Amino acid sequence: MKEKLHSYLNRYATFSENEIDLIYENLEVKTFLKKEFLLKENSRCTYKYFILKGVVRSFYNTPSGKEKITQFAIDNWWVTNMESFVSESPSKQAIQAIENTDVLCLSKKALEKLYIKLPKLERVFRIIAENMLIAVQRKNDVFLQMKSRERYFDFITKLPNFAQRVPQYMLASYLEISPEYLSEIRKNT
């Protein structure tokens, strides 16, 4: 686990073994079973989660009661509800395991202490946040410019691991198309 985290963080900055040990001491290891919630809607998000193994989804319920999936996260990704984590307010979204998922949990308090001890970690999380913002902007651009069929093919081309690990109805929700239409697209390819 520690080696996986070390390898990930070293993509953004160089960390010594001692620095990784310091970071690791501030993490909690947790396992969430399939369908278990990392974060429930209207709860305060107190962690950033590094996914060691597994898949999660972020979603909210519309006023009509439909689930709207806004994000998936997979092995070696960070996931959180940024607004709730930063503002310490109730989350408007939930985060749920799609399959059994092992995570490293980093609390806000621990993260703030680590930023003081290891300033380069703040740079790492800034880059991660920038990359997440870019991904959201790209998704918005894709959704504005592409038809449903094109969105599906764009998604499976860029993120083939998700297409294999995420149930079809969840993928349809994320792509904002009906499960029936997604089934038709897949059948005709």
mmCIF file of C-alpha atoms in Angstrom:
data_model
loop_
_atom_site.group_PDB
_atom_site.id
_atom_site.type_symbol
_atom_site.label_atom_id
_atom_site.label_comp_id
_atom_site.label_asym_id
_atom_site.label_seq_id
_atom_site.Cartn_x
_atom_site.Cartn_y
_atom_site.Cartn_z
ATOM 1 C CA MET A 1 0.000 0.000 0.000
ATOM 2 C CA LYS A 2 2.721 2.414 0.963
ATOM 3 C CA GLU A 3 4.627 1.658 -2.237
ATOM 4 C CA LYS A 4 1.537 2.329 -4.350
ATOM 5 C CA LEU A 5 1.068 5.715 -2.682
ATOM 6 C CA HIS A 6 4.779 6.522 -3.027
ATOM 7 C CA SER A 7 4.724 5.710 -6.736
ATOM 8 C CA TYR A 8 1.614 7.850 -7.229
ATOM 9 C CA LEU A 9 2.933 10.902 -5.343
ATOM 10 C CA ASN A 10 6.294 10.717 -7.104
ATOM 11 C CA ARG A 11 4.492 11.436 -10.384
ATOM 12 C CA TYR A 12 4.100 15.014 -9.114
ATOM 13 C CA ALA A 13 7.088 15.549 -6.779
ATOM 14 C CA THR A 14 9.944 13.534 -5.323
ATOM 15 C CA PHE A 15 9.300 12.131 -1.852
ATOM 16 C CA SER A 16 11.841 10.324 0.299
ATOM 17 C CA GLU A 17 11.005 7.154 2.213
ATOM 18 C CA ASN A 18 10.870 9.186 5.452
ATOM 19 C CA GLU A 19 8.433 11.658 3.905
ATOM 20 C CA ILE A 20 6.222 8.834 2.659
ATOM 21 C CA ASP A 21 6.347 7.282 6.131
ATOM 22 C CA LEU A 22 5.186 10.612 7.596
ATOM 23 C CA ILE A 23 2.306 10.827 5.117
ATOM 24 C CA TYR A 24 1.374 7.191 5.660
ATOM 25 C CA GLU A 25 1.266 7.664 9.453
ATOM 26 C CA ASN A 26 -1.512 10.213 8.884
ATOM 27 C CA LEU A 27 -3.675 7.901 6.789
ATOM 28 C CA GLU A 28 -6.324 5.398 7.762
ATOM 29 C CA VAL A 29 -6.748 2.213 5.743
ATOM 30 C CA LYS A 30 -10.370 1.233 5.186
ATOM 31 C CA THR A 31 -12.264 -1.306 3.139
ATOM 32 C CA PHE A 32 -15.731 -0.561 1.824
ATOM 33 C CA LEU A 33 -17.851 -3.429 0.597
ATOM 34 C CA LYS A 34 -19.791 -3.233 -2.658
ATOM 35 C CA LYS A 35 -22.684 -0.734 -2.257
ATOM 36 C CA GLU A 36 -21.270 0.617 1.021
ATOM 37 C CA PHE A 37 -21.069 4.410 1.325
ATOM 38 C CA LEU A 38 -17.814 6.270 1.778
ATOM 39 C CA LEU A 39 -19.950 9.400 2.128
ATOM 40 C CA LYS A 40 -23.701 9.722 2.515
ATOM 41 C CA GLU A 41 -25.691 12.612 1.107
ATOM 42 C CA ASN A 42 -26.160 15.384 3.711
ATOM 43 C CA SER A 43 -23.146 14.158 5.729
ATOM 44 C CA ARG A 44 -19.979 16.185 6.072
ATOM 45 C CA CYS A 45 -17.089 14.930 3.957
ATOM 46 C CA THR A 46 -14.120 14.651 6.302
ATOM 47 C CA TYR A 47 -11.696 12.727 4.067
ATOM 48 C CA LYS A 48 -9.912 12.651 0.772
ATOM 49 C CA TYR A 49 -9.828 9.006 -0.325
ATOM 50 C CA PHE A 50 -6.982 7.424 -2.290
ATOM 51 C CA ILE A 51 -8.335 4.320 -3.982
ATOM 52 C CA LEU A 52 -5.886 1.458 -3.689
ATOM 53 C CA LYS A 53 -8.205 -1.037 -5.349
ATOM 54 C CA GLY A 54 -11.813 -0.727 -6.416
ATOM 55 C CA VAL A 55 -14.321 1.594 -8.056
ATOM 56 C CA VAL A 56 -16.594 4.247 -6.548
ATOM 57 C CA ARG A 57 -19.213 6.601 -7.885
ATOM 58 C CA SER A 58 -20.296 10.081 -6.811
ATOM 59 C CA PHE A 59 -23.983 10.817 -7.282
ATOM 60 C CA TYR A 60 -26.990 12.763 -6.079
ATOM 61 C CA ASN A 61 -30.726 12.169 -6.190
ATOM 62 C CA THR A 62 -32.802 14.468 -8.376
ATOM 63 C CA PRO A 63 -36.074 15.924 -7.040
ATOM 64 C CA SER A 64 -37.897 13.214 -9.008
ATOM 65 C CA GLY A 65 -35.890 10.531 -7.175
ATOM 66 C CA LYS A 66 -33.543 9.510 -10.001
ATOM 67 C CA GLU A 67 -29.861 8.994 -9.287
ATOM 68 C CA LYS A 68 -27.531 11.246 -11.265
ATOM 69 C CA ILE A 69 -23.944 10.017 -11.378
ATOM 70 C CA THR A 70 -21.413 12.820 -11.637
ATOM 71 C CA GLN A 71 -18.118 10.968 -11.308
ATOM 72 C CA PHE A 72 -16.434 7.584 -11.175
ATOM 73 C CA ALA A 73 -13.073 6.914 -9.535
ATOM 74 C CA ILE A 74 -10.860 3.866 -9.879
ATOM 75 C CA ASP A 75 -7.547 2.468 -8.585
ATOM 76 C CA ASN A 76 -4.885 5.139 -8.015
ATOM 77 C CA TRP A 77 -7.342 8.053 -8.057
ATOM 78 C CA TRP A 78 -8.258 10.467 -5.300
ATOM 79 C CA VAL A 79 -11.928 11.112 -4.640
ATOM 80 C CA THR A 80 -13.751 13.437 -2.283
ATOM 81 C CA ASN A 81 -16.612 15.881 -2.266
ATOM 82 C CA MET A 82 -14.472 18.980 -2.561
ATOM 83 C CA GLU A 83 -17.111 21.521 -1.534
ATOM 84 C CA SER A 84 -18.039 19.615 1.623
ATOM 85 C CA PHE A 85 -14.405 18.779 2.456
ATOM 86 C CA VAL A 86 -13.206 22.384 2.136
ATOM 87 C CA SER A 87 -16.208 24.209 3.606
ATOM 88 C CA GLU A 88 -17.027 21.522 6.190
ATOM 89 C CA SER A 89 -20.659 21.688 5.086
ATOM 90 C CA PRO A 90 -23.099 18.836 4.402
ATOM 91 C CA SER A 91 -22.475 17.128 1.085
ATOM 92 C CA LYS A 92 -25.089 17.339 -1.634
ATOM 93 C CA GLN A 93 -23.686 14.134 -3.117
ATOM 94 C CA ALA A 94 -22.909 10.627 -1.946
ATOM 95 C CA ILE A 95 -19.854 8.492 -2.682
ATOM 96 C CA GLN A 96 -20.527 4.749 -2.900
ATOM 97 C CA ALA A 97 -18.391 1.690 -3.649
ATOM 98 C CA ILE A 98 -19.392 -0.079 -6.863
ATOM 99 C CA GLU A 99 -17.170 -3.036 -5.984
ATOM 100 C CA ASN A 100 -15.245 -3.937 -2.836
ATOM 101 C CA THR A 101 -12.874 -1.002 -2.463
ATOM 102 C CA ASP A 102 -9.723 -0.460 -0.388
ATOM 103 C CA VAL A 103 -8.834 3.161 0.339
ATOM 104 C CA LEU A 104 -6.403 5.324 2.226
ATOM 105 C CA CYS A 105 -8.300 8.073 4.090
ATOM 106 C CA LEU A 106 -6.701 11.451 4.669
ATOM 107 C CA SER A 107 -8.536 13.819 7.016
ATOM 108 C CA LYS A 108 -8.551 17.584 6.550
ATOM 109 C CA LYS A 109 -6.804 18.101 9.891
ATOM 110 C CA ALA A 110 -4.037 15.637 8.988
ATOM 111 C CA LEU A 111 -3.712 17.141 5.522
ATOM 112 C CA GLU A 112 -3.276 20.667 6.913
ATOM 113 C CA LYS A 113 -0.524 19.440 9.284
ATOM 114 C CA LEU A 114 1.202 17.645 6.414
ATOM 115 C CA TYR A 115 1.091 20.788 4.262
ATOM 116 C CA ILE A 116 3.127 22.583 6.961
ATOM 117 C CA LYS A 117 5.639 19.748 7.341
ATOM 118 C CA LEU A 118 5.843 18.908 3.623
ATOM 119 C CA PRO A 119 5.039 22.000 1.514
ATOM 120 C CA LYS A 120 5.528 20.044 -1.706
ATOM 121 C CA LEU A 121 2.474 17.950 -0.781
ATOM 122 C CA GLU A 122 0.347 21.074 -1.125
ATOM 123 C CA ARG A 123 1.732 21.457 -4.655
ATOM 124 C CA VAL A 124 0.793 17.826 -5.389
ATOM 125 C CA PHE A 125 -2.802 18.368 -4.281
ATOM 126 C CA ARG A 126 -2.970 21.638 -6.234
ATOM 127 C CA ILE A 127 -1.965 19.752 -9.392
ATOM 128 C CA ILE A 128 -4.499 17.010 -8.626
ATOM 129 C CA ALA A 129 -7.224 19.645 -8.130
ATOM 130 C CA GLU A 130 -6.251 21.331 -11.412
ATOM 131 C CA ASN A 131 -6.416 17.991 -13.226
ATOM 132 C CA MET A 132 -9.839 17.318 -11.718
ATOM 133 C CA LEU A 133 -11.082 20.734 -12.859
ATOM 134 C CA ILE A 134 -9.756 20.088 -16.365
ATOM 135 C CA ALA A 135 -11.576 16.733 -16.408
ATOM 136 C CA VAL A 136 -14.843 18.407 -15.362
ATOM 137 C CA GLN A 137 -14.430 21.072 -18.046
ATOM 138 C CA ARG A 138 -13.677 18.434 -20.697
ATOM 139 C CA LYS A 139 -16.740 16.453 -19.647
ATOM 140 C CA ASN A 140 -18.887 19.577 -19.926
ATOM 141 C CA ASP A 141 -17.437 20.334 -23.374
ATOM 142 C CA VAL A 142 -18.047 16.771 -24.533
ATOM 143 C CA PHE A 143 -21.623 16.835 -23.289
ATOM 144 C CA LEU A 144 -22.294 20.143 -25.046
ATOM 145 C CA GLN A 145 -20.688 19.157 -28.340
ATOM 146 C CA MET A 146 -21.428 15.450 -28.755
ATOM 147 C CA LYS A 147 -24.507 13.386 -29.278
ATOM 148 C CA SER A 148 -25.265 10.487 -26.923
ATOM 149 C CA ARG A 149 -23.682 7.863 -29.157
ATOM 150 C CA GLU A 150 -20.501 9.921 -29.546
ATOM 151 C CA ARG A 151 -20.305 10.496 -25.765
ATOM 152 C CA TYR A 152 -20.412 6.738 -25.195
ATOM 153 C CA PHE A 153 -17.635 5.999 -27.704
ATOM 154 C CA ASP A 154 -15.534 8.875 -26.406
ATOM 155 C CA PHE A 155 -15.892 7.522 -22.860
ATOM 156 C CA ILE A 156 -15.016 3.899 -23.659
ATOM 157 C CA THR A 157 -12.095 4.983 -25.838
ATOM 158 C CA LYS A 158 -10.578 7.266 -23.197
ATOM 159 C CA LEU A 159 -11.476 5.192 -20.123
ATOM 160 C CA PRO A 160 -11.843 1.544 -21.190
ATOM 161 C CA ASN A 161 -11.277 0.232 -17.636
ATOM 162 C CA PHE A 162 -14.462 1.895 -16.439
ATOM 163 C CA ALA A 163 -16.629 0.443 -19.182
ATOM 164 C CA GLN A 164 -15.711 -3.056 -18.002
ATOM 165 C CA ARG A 165 -16.154 -2.417 -14.264
ATOM 166 C CA VAL A 166 -19.199 -0.137 -14.102
ATOM 167 C CA PRO A 167 -22.762 -1.458 -14.485
ATOM 168 C CA GLN A 168 -24.451 -0.350 -17.683
ATOM 169 C CA TYR A 169 -27.248 1.586 -15.945
ATOM 170 C CA MET A 170 -24.646 3.615 -14.003
ATOM 171 C CA LEU A 171 -22.696 4.369 -17.151
ATOM 172 C CA ALA A 172 -25.957 5.482 -18.799
ATOM 173 C CA SER A 173 -26.671 7.821 -15.861
ATOM 174 C CA TYR A 174 -23.198 9.321 -16.080
ATOM 175 C CA LEU A 175 -23.495 9.809 -19.858
ATOM 176 C CA GLU A 176 -27.009 11.229 -19.456
ATOM 177 C CA ILE A 177 -28.642 8.685 -21.738
ATOM 178 C CA SER A 178 -31.257 6.052 -21.028
ATOM 179 C CA PRO A 179 -30.106 2.510 -20.180
ATOM 180 C CA GLU A 180 -32.218 1.248 -23.090
ATOM 181 C CA TYR A 181 -30.496 3.531 -25.586
ATOM 182 C CA LEU A 182 -27.086 2.568 -24.223
ATOM 183 C CA SER A 183 -28.026 -1.092 -24.657
ATOM 184 C CA GLU A 184 -29.036 -0.375 -28.271
ATOM 185 C CA ILE A 185 -25.732 1.423 -28.948
ATOM 186 C CA ARG A 186 -23.741 -1.477 -27.518
ATOM 187 C CA LYS A 187 -25.787 -4.057 -29.417
ATOM 188 C CA ASN A 188 -25.174 -2.303 -32.740
ATOM 189 C CA THR A 189 -21.383 -2.115 -32.399
#
